[in-house]
Short mmCIF file of C-alpha atoms and ligand atoms in Angstrom, two decimals:
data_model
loop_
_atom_site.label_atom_id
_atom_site.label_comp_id
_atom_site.label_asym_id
_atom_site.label_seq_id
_atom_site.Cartn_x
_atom_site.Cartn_y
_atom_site.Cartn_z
CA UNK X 786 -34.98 -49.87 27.95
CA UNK X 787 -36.83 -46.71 29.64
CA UNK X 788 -35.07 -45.84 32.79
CA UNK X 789 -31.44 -47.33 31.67
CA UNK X 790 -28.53 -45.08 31.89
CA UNK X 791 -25.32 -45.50 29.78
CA UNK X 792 -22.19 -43.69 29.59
CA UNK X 793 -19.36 -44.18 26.87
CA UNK X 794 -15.91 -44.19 28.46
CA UNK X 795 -14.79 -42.45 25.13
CA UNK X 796 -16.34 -40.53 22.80
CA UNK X 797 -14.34 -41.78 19.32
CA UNK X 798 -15.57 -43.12 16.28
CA UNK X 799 -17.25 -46.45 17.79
CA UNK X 800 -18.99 -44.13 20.56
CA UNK X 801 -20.26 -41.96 18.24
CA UNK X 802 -21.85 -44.84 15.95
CA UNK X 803 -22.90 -46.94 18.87
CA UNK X 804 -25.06 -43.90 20.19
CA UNK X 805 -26.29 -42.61 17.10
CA UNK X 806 -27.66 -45.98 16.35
CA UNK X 807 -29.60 -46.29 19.64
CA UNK X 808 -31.26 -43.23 19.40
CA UNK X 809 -32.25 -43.77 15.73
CA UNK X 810 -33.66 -46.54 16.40
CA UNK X 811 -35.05 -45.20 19.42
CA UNK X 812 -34.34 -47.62 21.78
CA UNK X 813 -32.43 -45.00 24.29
CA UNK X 814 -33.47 -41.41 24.49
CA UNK X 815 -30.06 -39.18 23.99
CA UNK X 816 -30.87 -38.15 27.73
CA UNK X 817 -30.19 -41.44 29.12
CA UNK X 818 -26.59 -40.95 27.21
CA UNK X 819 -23.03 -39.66 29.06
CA UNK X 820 -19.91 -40.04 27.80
CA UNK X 821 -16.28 -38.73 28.65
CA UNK X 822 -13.51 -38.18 27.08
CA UNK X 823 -9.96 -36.20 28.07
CA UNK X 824 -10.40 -34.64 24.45
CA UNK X 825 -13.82 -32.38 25.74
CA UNK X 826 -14.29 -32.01 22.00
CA UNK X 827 -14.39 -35.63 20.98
CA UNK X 828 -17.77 -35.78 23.93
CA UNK X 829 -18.71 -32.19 23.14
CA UNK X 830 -19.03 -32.63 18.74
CA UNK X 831 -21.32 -35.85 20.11
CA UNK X 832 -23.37 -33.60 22.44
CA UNK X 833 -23.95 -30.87 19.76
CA UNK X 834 -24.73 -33.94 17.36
CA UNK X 835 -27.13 -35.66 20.06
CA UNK X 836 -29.06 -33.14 22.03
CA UNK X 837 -29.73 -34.03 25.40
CA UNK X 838 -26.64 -36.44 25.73
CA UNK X 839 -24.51 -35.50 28.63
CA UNK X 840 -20.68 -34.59 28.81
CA UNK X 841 -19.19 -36.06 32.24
CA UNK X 842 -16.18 -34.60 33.79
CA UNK X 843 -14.53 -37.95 34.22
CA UNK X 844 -14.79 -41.59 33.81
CA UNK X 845 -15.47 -41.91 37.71
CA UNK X 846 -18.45 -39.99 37.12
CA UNK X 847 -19.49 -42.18 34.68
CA UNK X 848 -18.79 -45.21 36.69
CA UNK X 849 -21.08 -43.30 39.52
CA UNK X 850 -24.30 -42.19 37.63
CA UNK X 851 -24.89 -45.08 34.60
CA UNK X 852 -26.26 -48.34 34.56
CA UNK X 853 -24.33 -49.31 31.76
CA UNK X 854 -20.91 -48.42 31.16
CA UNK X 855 -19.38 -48.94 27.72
CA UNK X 856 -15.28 -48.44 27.59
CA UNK X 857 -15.18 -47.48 24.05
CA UNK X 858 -11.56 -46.79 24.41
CA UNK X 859 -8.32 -48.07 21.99
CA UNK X 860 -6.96 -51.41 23.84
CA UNK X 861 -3.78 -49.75 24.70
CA UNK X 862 -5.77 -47.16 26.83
CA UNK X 863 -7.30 -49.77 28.91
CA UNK X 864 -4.77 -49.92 31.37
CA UNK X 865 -5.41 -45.94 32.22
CA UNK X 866 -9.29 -46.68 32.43
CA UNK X 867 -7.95 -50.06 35.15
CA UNK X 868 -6.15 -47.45 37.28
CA UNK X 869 -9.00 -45.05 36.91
CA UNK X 870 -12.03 -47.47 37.36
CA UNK X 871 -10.65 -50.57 38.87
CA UNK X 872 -13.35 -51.41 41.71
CA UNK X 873 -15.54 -48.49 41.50
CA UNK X 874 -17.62 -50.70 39.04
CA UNK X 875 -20.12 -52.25 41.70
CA UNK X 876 -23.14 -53.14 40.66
CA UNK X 877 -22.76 -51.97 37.21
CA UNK X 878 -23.17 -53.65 33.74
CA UNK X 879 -19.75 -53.25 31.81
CA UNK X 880 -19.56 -53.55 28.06
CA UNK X 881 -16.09 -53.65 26.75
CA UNK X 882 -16.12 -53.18 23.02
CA UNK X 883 -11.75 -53.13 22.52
CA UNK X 884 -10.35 -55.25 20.21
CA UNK X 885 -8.18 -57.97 20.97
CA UNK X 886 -8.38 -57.31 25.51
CA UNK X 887 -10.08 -60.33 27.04
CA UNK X 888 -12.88 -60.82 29.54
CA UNK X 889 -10.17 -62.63 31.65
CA UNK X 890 -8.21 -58.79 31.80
CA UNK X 891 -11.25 -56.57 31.93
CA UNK X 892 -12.22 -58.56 35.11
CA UNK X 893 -8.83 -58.43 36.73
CA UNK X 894 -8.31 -55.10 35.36
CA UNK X 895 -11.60 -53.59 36.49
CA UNK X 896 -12.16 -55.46 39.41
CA UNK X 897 -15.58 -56.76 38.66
CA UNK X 898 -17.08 -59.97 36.92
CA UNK X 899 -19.77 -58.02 35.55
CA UNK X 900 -18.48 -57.54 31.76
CA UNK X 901 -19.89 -58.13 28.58
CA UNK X 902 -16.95 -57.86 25.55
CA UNK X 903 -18.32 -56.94 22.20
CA UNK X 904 -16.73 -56.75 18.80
CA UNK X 905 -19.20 -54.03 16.77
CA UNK X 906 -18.50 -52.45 13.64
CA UNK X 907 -19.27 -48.69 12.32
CA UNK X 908 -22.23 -49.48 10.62
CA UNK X 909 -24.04 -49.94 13.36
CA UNK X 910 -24.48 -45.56 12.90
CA UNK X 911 -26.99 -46.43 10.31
CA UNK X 912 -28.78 -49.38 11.89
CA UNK X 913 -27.01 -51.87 9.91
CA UNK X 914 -24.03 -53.24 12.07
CA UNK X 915 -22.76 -57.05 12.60
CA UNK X 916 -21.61 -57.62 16.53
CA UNK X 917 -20.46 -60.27 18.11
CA UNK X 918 -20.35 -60.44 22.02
CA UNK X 919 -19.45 -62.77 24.74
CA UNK X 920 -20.29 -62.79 28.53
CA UNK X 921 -17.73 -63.05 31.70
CA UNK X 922 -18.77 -65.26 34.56
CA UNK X 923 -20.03 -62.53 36.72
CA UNK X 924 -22.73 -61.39 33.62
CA UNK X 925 -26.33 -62.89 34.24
CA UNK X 926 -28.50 -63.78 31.22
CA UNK X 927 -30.23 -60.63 31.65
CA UNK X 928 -27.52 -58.65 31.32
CA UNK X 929 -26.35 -61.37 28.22
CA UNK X 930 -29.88 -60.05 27.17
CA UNK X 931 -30.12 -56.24 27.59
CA UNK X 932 -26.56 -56.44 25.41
CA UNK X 933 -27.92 -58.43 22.83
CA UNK X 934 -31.00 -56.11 23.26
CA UNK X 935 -28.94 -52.47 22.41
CA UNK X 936 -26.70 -54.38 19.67
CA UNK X 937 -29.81 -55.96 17.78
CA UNK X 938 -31.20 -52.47 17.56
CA UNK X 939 -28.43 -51.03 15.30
CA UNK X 940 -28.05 -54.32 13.27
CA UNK X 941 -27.15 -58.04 13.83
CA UNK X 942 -26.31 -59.49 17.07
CA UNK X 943 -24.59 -62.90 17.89
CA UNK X 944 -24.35 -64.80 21.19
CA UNK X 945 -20.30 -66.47 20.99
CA UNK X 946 -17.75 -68.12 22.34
CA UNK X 947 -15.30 -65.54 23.66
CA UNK X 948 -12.29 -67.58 21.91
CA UNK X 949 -14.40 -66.54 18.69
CA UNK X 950 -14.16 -62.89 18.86
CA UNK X 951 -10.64 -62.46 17.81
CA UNK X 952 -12.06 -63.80 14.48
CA UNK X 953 -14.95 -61.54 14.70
CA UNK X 954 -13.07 -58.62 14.83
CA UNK X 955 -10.81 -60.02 12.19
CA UNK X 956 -13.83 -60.05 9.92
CA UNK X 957 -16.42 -57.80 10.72
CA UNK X 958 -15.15 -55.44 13.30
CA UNK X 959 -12.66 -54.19 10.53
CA UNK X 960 -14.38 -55.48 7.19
CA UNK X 961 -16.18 -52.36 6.87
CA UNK X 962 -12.67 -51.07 6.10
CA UNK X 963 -12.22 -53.67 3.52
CA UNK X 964 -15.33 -53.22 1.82
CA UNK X 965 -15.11 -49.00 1.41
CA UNK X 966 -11.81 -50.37 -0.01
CA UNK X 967 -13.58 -52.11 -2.35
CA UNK X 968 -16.06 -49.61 -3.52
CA UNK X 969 -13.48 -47.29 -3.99
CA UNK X 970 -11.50 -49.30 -6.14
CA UNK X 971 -14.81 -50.21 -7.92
CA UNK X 972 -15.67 -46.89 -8.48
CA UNK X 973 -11.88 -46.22 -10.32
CA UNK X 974 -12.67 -48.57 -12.10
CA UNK X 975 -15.52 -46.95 -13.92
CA UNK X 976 -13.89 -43.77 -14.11
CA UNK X 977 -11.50 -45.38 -15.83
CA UNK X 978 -13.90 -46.76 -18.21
CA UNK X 979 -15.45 -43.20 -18.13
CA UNK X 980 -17.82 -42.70 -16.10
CA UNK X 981 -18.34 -39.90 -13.90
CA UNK X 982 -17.03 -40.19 -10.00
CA UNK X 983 -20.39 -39.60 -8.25
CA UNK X 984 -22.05 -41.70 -10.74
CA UNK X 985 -19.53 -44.72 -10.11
CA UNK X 986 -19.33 -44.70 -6.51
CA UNK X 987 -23.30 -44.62 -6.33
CA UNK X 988 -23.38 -47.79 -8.52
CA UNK X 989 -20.90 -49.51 -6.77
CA UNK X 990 -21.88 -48.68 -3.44
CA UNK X 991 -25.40 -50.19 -4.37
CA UNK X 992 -23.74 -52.94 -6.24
CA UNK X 993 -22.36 -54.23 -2.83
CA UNK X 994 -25.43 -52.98 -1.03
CA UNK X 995 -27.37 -55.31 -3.35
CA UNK X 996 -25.11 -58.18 -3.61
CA UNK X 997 -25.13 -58.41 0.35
CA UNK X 998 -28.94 -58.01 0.05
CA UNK X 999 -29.35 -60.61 -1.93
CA UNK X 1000 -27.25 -63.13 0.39
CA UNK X 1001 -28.63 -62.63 3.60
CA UNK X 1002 -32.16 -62.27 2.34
CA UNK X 1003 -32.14 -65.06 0.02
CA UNK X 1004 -30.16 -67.25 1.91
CA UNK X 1005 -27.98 -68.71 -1.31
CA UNK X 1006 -24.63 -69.84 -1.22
CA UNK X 1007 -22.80 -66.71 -2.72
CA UNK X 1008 -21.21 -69.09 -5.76
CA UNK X 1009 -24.51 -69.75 -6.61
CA UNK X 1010 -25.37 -66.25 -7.26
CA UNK X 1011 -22.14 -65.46 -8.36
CA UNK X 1012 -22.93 -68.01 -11.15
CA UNK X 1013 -25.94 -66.26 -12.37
CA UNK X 1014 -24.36 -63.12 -12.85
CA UNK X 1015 -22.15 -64.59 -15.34
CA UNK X 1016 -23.14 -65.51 -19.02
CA UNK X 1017 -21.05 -68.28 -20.75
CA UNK X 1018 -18.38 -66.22 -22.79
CA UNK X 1019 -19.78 -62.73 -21.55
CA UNK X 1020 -18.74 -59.85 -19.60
CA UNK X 1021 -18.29 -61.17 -16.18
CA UNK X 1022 -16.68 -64.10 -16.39
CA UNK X 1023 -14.23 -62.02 -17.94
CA UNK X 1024 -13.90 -59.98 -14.79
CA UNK X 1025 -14.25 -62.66 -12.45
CA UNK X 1026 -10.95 -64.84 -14.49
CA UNK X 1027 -9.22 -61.26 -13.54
CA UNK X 1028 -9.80 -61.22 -10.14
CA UNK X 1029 -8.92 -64.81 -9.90
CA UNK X 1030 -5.79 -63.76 -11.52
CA UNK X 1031 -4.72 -61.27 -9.52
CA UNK X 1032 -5.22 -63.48 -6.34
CA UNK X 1033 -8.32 -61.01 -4.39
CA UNK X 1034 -9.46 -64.27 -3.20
CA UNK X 1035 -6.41 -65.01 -1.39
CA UNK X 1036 -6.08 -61.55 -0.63
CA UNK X 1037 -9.12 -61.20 1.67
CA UNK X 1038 -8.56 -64.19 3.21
CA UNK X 1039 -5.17 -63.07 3.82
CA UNK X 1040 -6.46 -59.71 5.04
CA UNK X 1041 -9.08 -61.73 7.79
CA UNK X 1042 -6.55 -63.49 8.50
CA UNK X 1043 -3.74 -60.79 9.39
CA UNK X 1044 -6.51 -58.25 11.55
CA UNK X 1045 -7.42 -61.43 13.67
CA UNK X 1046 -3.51 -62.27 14.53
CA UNK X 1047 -3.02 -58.36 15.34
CA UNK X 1048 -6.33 -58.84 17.46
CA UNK X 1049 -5.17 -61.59 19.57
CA UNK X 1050 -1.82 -59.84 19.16
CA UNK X 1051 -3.56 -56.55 21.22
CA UNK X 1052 -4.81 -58.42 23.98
CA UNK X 1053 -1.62 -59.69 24.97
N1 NAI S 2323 -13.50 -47.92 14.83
C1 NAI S 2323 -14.03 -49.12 14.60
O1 NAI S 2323 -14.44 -49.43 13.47
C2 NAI S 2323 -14.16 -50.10 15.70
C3 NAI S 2323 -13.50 -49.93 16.91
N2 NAI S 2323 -13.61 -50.87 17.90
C4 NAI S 2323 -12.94 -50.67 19.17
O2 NAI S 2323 -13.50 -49.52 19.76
C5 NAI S 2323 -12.54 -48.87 20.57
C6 NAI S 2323 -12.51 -47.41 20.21
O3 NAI S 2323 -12.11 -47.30 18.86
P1 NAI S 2323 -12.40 -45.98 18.03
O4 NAI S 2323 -13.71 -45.42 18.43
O5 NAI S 2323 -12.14 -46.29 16.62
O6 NAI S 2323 -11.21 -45.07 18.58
P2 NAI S 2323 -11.12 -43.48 18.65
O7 NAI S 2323 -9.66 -43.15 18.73
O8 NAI S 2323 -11.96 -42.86 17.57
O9 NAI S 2323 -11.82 -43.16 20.06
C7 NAI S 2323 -11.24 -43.45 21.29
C8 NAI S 2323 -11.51 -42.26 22.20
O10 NAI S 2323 -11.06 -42.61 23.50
C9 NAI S 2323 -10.54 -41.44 24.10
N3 NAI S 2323 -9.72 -41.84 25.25
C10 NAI S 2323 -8.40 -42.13 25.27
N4 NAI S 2323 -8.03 -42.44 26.53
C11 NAI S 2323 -9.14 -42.35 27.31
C12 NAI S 2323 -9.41 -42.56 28.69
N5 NAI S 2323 -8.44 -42.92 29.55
N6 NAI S 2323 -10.66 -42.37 29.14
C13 NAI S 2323 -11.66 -42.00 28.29
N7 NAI S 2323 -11.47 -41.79 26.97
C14 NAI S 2323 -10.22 -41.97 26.49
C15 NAI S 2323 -9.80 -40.75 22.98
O11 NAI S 2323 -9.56 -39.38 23.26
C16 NAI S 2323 -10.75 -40.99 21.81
O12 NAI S 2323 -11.65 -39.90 21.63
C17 NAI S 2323 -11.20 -49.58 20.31
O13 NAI S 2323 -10.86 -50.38 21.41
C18 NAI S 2323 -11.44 -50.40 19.07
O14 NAI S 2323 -10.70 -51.61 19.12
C19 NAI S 2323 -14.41 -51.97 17.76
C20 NAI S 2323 -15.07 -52.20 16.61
C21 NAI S 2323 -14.97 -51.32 15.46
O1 LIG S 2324 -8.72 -51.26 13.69
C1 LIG S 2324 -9.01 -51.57 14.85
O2 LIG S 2324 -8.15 -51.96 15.64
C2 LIG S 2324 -10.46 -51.50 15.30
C3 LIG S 2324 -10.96 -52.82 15.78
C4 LIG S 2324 -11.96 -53.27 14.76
C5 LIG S 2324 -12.10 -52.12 13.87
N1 LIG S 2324 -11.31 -51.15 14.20
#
């Protein structure tokens, strides 16, 4: 990726993970990184964090000097960054990572065929994220691949079917929510059984850390490992009979269910 340029059209929490992640894994040097924001502290904090990463004075500039701009900007800014960019996009690659807008939009909007949309997630700020991306018309397979390329190198990267991504976003894009959710809740739990708080939340941070582990390197239907984890008449079918119980099957399908509605619900 030597010699690429890329500017984030936003410098929020996705930015800030997105770059982080491509300089720790070394793939783009923070010099090749702009980004712009109308907050100057949002792109300033990522500056002081990433030395050598450049503030821009506006989006246009952005849209002038990279090779790659990301709009890393909430869906109901979009239509600011359409009057702003629309057809001063020529002959750049355009990566749209906003929930819910469509490739169909971020063409008309932007003027341009060129766009890749992406559904990341915040892990990616530790080399660990799940994305999902889909290409317009206008994006050649090189382009499909340099995408692929920058997303790979902060976690796990899927070629889809754009009608897909709502679902995507649904699941991963906000599951990291879910899951700190989870840990949390974990974690009461065994300060309520009396352990100490730093204590808890380490073990059930790893807990999940090694559960997910264990499914994506084994390869094992998670019943299946669910099932050796619990002893006939011991501790964890116990648990497991309470979570059945108190429906937190249901609920997380619910909950996948409900963020990919209000993503569908976004790009309208
Ligand atoms: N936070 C997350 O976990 C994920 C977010 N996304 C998507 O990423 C996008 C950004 O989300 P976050 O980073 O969470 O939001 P954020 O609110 O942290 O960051 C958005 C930034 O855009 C700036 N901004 C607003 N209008 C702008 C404009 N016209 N030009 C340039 N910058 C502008 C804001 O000042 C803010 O700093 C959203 O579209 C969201 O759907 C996707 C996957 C995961
Ligand atoms: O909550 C949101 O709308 C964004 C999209 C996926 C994760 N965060």
């Amino acid at each position: 990726m030597a010699g690429t340029t890329l500017g984030f059209i936003g410098a929020g929490q996705m930015a800030r993970a997105l770059a982080h992640g491509f300089v720790s894994a070394k793939l783009l040097d923070a010099s090749s990184l702009t980004a712009a924001d109308p907050v100057p502290a949002a792109a300033e904090k990522l500056a002081s964090e990433l030395p050598g990463l450049k503030v821009a004075a506006s989006n246009v500039a952005i849209a002038s000097s990279c090779d790659v701009v990301v709009l890393a900007v909430k869906p109901q800014a979009m239509s600011a960054v359409y009057q702003e960019l629309g057809g001063k996009l020529a002959g750049k690659l355009v990566v749209s990572i906003a929930a819910g807008i469509s490739l169909a939009k971020l063409c008309e909007g932007l003027k341009t065929q060129r766009v890749v949309r992406v559904m990341p997630n915040t892990p990616a700020l530790v080399g660990k994220g799940a994305s999902a991306y889909a290409l317009a018309a206008g994006a050649t397979a090189e382009d499909g691949a340099l995408v692929g390329k920058l997303l790979a190198a902060v976690g796990t990267a899927h070629q889809v079917d754009e009608k897909l991504l709502d679902a995507v976003t649904g699941l991963s894009g906000s599951g990291p929510a879910y899951v700190y959710l989870i840990i949390e809740a974990l974690s009461d739990g065994g300060v309520k059984a009396g352990l100490p708080r730093n204590l808890s939340t380490a073990l059930a941070a790893q807990t999940v850390l090694g559960a997910a582990e264990m499914v994506l390197a084994r390869g094992e239907h998670p019943g299946v490992l669910k099932d050796a984890v619990a002893s006939p008449g011991g501790t964890t079918i116990a648990g497991l009979a309470t979570l059945e119980d108190r429906g937190v099957r249901g609920a997380l399908i619910a909950a996948v269910d409900a963020a990919t509605k209000r993503s569908a619900e976004l790009g309208k």
